[in-house]
Coordinates of C-alpha atoms in Angstrom, one line a residue:
X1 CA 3.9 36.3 43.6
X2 CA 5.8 36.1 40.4
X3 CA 3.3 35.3 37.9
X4 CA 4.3 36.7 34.3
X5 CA 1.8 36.7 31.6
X6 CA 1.1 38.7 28.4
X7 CA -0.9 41.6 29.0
X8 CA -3.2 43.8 27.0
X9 CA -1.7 46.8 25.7
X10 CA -3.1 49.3 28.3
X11 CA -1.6 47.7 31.3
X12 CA 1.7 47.6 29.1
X13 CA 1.6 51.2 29.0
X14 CA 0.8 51.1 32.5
X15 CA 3.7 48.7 33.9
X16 CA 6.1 50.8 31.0
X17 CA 5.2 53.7 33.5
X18 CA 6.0 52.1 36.6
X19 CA 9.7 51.2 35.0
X20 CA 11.5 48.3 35.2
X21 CA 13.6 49.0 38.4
X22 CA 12.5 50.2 41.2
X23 CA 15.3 53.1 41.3
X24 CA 13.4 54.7 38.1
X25 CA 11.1 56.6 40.2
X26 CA 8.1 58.6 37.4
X27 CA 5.4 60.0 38.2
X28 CA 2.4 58.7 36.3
X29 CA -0.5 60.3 34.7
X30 CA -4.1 58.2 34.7
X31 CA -3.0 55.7 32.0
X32 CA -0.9 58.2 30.0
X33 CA 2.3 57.8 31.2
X34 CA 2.9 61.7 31.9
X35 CA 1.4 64.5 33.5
X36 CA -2.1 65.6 33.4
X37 CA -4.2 68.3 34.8
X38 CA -5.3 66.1 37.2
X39 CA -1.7 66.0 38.5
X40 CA -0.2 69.0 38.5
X41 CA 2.7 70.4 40.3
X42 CA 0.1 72.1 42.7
X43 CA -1.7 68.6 43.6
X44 CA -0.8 65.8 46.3
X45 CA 1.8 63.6 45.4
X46 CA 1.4 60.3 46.4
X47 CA 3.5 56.8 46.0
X48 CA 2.6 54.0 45.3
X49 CA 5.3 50.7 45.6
X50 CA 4.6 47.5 44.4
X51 CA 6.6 44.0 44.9
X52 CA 7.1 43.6 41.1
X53 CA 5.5 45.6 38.3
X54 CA 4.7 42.6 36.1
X55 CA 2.4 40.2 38.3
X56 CA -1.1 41.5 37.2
X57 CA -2.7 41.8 40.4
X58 CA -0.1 45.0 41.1
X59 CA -1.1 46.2 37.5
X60 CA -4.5 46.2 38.8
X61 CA -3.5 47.8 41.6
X62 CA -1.6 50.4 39.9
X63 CA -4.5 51.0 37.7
X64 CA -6.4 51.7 40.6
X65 CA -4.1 54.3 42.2
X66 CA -4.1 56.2 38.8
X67 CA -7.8 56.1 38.8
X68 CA -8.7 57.1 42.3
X69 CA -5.4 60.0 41.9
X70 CA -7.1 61.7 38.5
X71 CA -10.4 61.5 40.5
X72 CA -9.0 63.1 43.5
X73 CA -6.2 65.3 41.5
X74 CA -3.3 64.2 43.2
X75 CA 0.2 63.4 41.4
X76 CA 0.8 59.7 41.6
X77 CA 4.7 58.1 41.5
X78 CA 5.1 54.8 40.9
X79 CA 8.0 51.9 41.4
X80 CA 8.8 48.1 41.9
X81 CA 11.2 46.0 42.6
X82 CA 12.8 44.2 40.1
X83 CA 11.4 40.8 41.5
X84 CA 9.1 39.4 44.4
X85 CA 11.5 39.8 47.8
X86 CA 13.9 42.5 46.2
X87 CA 13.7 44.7 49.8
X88 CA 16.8 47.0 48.6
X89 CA 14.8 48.0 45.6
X90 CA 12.2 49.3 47.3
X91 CA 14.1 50.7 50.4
X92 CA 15.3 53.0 47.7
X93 CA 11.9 53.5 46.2
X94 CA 10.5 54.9 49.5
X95 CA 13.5 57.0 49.8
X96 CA 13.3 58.1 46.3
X97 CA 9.9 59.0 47.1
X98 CA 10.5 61.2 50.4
X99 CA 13.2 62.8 48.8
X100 CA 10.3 63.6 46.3
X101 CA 8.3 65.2 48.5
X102 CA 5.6 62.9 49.0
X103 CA 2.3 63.1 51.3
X104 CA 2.0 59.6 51.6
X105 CA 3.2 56.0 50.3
X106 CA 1.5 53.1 49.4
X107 CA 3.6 50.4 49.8
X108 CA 3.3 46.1 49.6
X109 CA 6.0 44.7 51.1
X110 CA 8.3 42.3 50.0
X111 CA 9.8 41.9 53.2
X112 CA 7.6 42.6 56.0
X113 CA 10.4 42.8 58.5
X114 CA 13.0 44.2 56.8
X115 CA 11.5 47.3 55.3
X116 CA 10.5 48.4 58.6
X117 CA 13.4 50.5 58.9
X118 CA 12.9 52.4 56.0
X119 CA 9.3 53.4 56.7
X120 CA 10.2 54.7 59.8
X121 CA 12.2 56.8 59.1
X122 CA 9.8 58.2 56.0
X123 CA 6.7 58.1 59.2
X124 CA 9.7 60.6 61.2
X125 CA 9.2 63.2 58.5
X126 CA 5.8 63.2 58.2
X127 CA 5.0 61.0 55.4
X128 CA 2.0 58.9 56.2
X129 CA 2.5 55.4 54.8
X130 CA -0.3 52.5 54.1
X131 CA 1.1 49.0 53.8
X132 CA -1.0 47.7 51.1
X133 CA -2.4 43.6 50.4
X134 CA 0.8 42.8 52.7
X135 CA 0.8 43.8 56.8
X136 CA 4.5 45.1 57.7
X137 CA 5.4 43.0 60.8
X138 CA 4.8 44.7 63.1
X139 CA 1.7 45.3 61.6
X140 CA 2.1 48.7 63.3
X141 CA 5.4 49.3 61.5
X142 CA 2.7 52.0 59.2
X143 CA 0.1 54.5 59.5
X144 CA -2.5 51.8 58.1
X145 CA -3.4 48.5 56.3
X146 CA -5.8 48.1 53.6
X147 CA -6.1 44.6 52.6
X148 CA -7.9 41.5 52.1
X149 CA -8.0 39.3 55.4
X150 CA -5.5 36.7 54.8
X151 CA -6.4 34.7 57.2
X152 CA -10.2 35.1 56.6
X153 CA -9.0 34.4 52.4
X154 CA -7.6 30.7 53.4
X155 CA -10.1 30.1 56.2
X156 CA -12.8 30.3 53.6
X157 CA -11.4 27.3 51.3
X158 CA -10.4 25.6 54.2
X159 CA -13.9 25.0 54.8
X160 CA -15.0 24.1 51.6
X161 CA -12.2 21.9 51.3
X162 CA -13.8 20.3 53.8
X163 CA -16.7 20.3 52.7
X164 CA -16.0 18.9 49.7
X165 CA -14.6 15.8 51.3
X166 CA -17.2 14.6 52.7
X167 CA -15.5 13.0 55.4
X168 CA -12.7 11.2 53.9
X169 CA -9.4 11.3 55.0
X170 CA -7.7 13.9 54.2
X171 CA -4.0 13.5 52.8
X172 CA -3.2 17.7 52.5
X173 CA -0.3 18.9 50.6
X174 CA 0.5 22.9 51.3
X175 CA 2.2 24.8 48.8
X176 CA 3.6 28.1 50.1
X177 CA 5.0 31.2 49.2
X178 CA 8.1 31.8 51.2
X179 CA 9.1 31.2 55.3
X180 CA 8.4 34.2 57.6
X181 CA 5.9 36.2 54.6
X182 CA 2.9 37.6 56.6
X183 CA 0.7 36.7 53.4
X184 CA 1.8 33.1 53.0
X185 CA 1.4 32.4 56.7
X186 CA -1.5 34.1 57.2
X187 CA -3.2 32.1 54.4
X188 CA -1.6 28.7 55.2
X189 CA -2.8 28.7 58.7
X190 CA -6.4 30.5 58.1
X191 CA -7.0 27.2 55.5
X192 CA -5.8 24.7 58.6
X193 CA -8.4 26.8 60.7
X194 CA -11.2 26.7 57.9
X195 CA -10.3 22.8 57.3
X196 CA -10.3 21.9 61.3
X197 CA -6.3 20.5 60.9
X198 CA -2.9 21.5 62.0
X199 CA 0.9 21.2 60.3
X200 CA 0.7 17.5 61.4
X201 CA -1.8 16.7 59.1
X202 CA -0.1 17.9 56.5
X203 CA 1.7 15.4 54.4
X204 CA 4.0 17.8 52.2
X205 CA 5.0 21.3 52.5
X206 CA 6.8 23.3 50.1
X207 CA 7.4 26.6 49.1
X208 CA 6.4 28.0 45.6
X209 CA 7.6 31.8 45.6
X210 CA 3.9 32.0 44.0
X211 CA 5.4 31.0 40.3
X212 CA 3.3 28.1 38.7
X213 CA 6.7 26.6 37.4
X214 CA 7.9 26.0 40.9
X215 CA 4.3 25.5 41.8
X216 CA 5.1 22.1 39.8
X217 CA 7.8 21.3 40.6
X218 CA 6.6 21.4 44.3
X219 CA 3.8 19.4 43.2
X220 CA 6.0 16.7 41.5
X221 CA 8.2 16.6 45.0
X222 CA 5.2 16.2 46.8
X223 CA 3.8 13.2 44.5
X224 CA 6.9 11.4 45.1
X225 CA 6.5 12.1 48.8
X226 CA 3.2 10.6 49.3
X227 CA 1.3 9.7 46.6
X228 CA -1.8 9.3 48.5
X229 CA -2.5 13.1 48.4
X230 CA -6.1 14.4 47.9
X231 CA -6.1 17.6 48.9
X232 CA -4.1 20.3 47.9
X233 CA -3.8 24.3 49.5
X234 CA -1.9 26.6 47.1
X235 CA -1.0 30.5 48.2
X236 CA -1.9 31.6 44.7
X237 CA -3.6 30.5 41.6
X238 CA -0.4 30.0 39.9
X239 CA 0.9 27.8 42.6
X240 CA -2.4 25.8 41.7
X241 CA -2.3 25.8 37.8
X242 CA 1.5 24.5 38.4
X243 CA 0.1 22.0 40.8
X244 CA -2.7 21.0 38.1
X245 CA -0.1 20.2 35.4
X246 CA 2.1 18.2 37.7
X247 CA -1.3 16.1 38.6
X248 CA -2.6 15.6 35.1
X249 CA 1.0 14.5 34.1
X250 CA 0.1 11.9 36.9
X251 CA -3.6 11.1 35.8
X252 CA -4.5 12.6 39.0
X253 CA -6.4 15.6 38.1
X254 CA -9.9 14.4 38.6
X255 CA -9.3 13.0 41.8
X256 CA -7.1 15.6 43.8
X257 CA -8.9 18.8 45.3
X258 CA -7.4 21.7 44.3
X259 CA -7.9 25.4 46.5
X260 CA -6.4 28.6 46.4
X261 CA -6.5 32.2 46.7
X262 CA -6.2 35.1 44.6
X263 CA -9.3 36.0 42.2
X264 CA -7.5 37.0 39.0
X265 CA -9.5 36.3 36.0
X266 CA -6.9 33.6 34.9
X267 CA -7.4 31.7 37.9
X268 CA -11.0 32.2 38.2
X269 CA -11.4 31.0 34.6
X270 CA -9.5 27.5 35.9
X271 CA -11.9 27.4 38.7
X272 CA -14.5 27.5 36.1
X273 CA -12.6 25.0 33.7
X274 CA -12.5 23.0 37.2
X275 CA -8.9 22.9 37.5
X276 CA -9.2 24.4 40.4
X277 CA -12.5 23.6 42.7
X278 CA -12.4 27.0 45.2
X279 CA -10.8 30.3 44.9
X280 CA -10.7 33.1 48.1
X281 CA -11.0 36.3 45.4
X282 CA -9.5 39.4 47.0
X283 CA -10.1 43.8 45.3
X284 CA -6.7 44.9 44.6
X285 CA -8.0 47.9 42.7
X286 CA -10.2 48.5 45.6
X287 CA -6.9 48.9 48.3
X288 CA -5.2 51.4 45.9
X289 CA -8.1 53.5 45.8
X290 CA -8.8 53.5 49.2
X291 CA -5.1 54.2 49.4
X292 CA -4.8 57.2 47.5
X293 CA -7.8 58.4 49.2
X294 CA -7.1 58.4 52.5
X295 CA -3.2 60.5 51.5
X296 CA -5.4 62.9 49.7
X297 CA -7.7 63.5 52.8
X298 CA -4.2 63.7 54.8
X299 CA -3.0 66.1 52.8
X300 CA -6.3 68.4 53.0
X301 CA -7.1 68.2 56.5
X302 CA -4.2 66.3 58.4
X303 CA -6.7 63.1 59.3
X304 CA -4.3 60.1 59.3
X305 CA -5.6 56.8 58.3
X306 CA -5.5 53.9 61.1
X307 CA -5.8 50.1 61.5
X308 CA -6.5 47.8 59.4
X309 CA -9.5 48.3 56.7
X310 CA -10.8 45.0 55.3
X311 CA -10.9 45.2 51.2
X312 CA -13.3 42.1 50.9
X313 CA -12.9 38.3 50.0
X314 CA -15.2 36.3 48.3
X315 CA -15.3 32.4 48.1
X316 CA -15.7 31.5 44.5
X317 CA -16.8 27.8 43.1
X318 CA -19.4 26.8 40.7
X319 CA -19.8 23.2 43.1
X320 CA -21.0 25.0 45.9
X321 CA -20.8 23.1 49.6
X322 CA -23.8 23.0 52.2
X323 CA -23.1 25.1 54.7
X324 CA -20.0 27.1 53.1
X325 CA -21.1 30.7 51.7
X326 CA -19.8 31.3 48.3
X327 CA -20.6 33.1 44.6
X328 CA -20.4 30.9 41.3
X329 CA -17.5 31.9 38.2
X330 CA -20.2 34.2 36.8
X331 CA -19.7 36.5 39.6
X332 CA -15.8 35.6 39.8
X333 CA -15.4 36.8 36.3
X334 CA -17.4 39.7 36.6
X335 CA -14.7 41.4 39.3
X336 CA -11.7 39.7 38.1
X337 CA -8.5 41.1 38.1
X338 CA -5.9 40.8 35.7

């Protein structure tokens, strides 16, 4: 999920730490950019691989795996890839990393299939590795996954897009991330699930890569499609905000239901500006933490890490839906990300 967006000068300092390719492997202090007491040469190291290091929701992430390392005094590394899907970029991360000498690596995939390779052979030598926000497929490909259920995230608005109708007929337009993503799928058919549909009710399908431009565009595409759509899924808030343009440019805003996933304050703030009417928030700060945790205890006392752990998801909407469970803005705001 490609999302750009100016950030505040700490999380500058933070992504100017992870590096701009995912070949520059550094090893990051908490916040400081170099090595602390807190990470000395004696402590754990431990990885930690994002998709990109410019889409907030891994900055938050990354902030969290610098927080939870200086609590727990291990040495933390960071990379990315140089865009959402680059798989070579982070094949050579993880190597970078074992050659390193790491305990453990924290890794979301950009390509759940083909990176499997690569972990395995860092699993062979004893590295234990926790797929982060993204299951590898097979989800057994690593040690662990901590992330928000995917399938519980789009469920959720599924049935407050339902809700919200009120028994209308629904005319659903599904913008994606990408074919054969874990994330994207699991989302897309957890909202069918939480709406009571299938693909056949849906009237346009397109893939957004997560970026609100091409969340417009898609938008536009579908508009031209069928017109008569009320009800829009979007992967990520970006998707949605692109969708929301290509709608207003239409004089459709007010009448087109707009869901999504993703919690980032941006997006929550559009849920509160009603851009957007529901929003599945997921903790990424809460999955790096966890993360770096469970390598520390690895390190200690050789107790791998197993399964899946569920991070949390929240429904968030300030036009709240009989029968549907869900927190106002307020509370969005307050646990933001981004």
């Amino acid at each position: 999920m490609s999302r750009i967006s100016r950030l505040p000068a700490p999380l500058l300092r933070a992504a100017a730490c992870t590096g701009v390719a995912a070949l520059a492997l550094t090893a990051c202090g908490s916040g400081s950019g170099s090595g602390t007491a807190s990470t000395g040469s004696g402590s754990v190291k431990v990885g930690l691989i994002t998709k990109t290091d410019t889409n907030p929701f891994f900055v938050k992430m990354k902030e969290g795996a610098e927080k939870a390392a200086k609590e727990n005094g291990a040495q933390l590394s960071t990379a990315a890839g140089k865009f959402d899907g680059d798989n070579a970029g982070q094949v050579t991360a993880i190597e970078n990393m074992v050659a390193a000498g790491v305990k453990g690596i924290l890794i979301t995939p950009s390509d759940s299939k083909a990176i499997v390779p690569a972990i395995q052979k860092a699993r062979a030598k004893g590295v234990l590795v926790i797929a982060l926000d993204t299951p590898t497929e097979p989800e057994s490909a690593v040690d662990a996954l901590f992330a928000t259920d995917n399938l519980k995230a789009g469920q959720l608005i599924g049935e407050y897009a339902k809700a919200a109708m009120k028994g209308k007929t629904a005319k659903i337009a599904a913008l994606d991330l990408a074919p054969g993503v874990s994330v994207g799928v699991q989302r897309h058919n957890g909202f069918l699930k939480g709406f009571g549909a299938t693909d056949k009710d849906v009237v346009c399908a397109q893939d957004t890569g997560g970026d609100q431009a091409k969340g417009q565009t898609a938008m536009e595409n579908c508009l031209q499609k069928a017109p008569g759509i009320n009800v829009v899924y979007t992967i990520n808030e970006p998707a949605a905000l692109g969708a929301y343009t290509a709608l207003k440019a239409k004089g459709r805003e007010k009448d087109v239901l707009i869901v999504s996933v993703d919690g980032g304050c941006t997006g929550t703030q559009a849920v509160k500006d009603g851009k957007i009417a529901a929003t599945s928030q997921q903790y990424p700060l809460k999955m790096a933490a966890e993360g770096v945790k469970a390598v520390v205890t690895y390190a200690k006392d050789g107790k791998k890490a197993s399964g899946y752990t569920d991070t949390g998801v929240t429904l968030i909407s300030d036009k709240a839906q009989d029968g549907v469970t869900s927190k106002d803005t307020a509370y969005g705001l307050e646990n933001c990300w981004g």
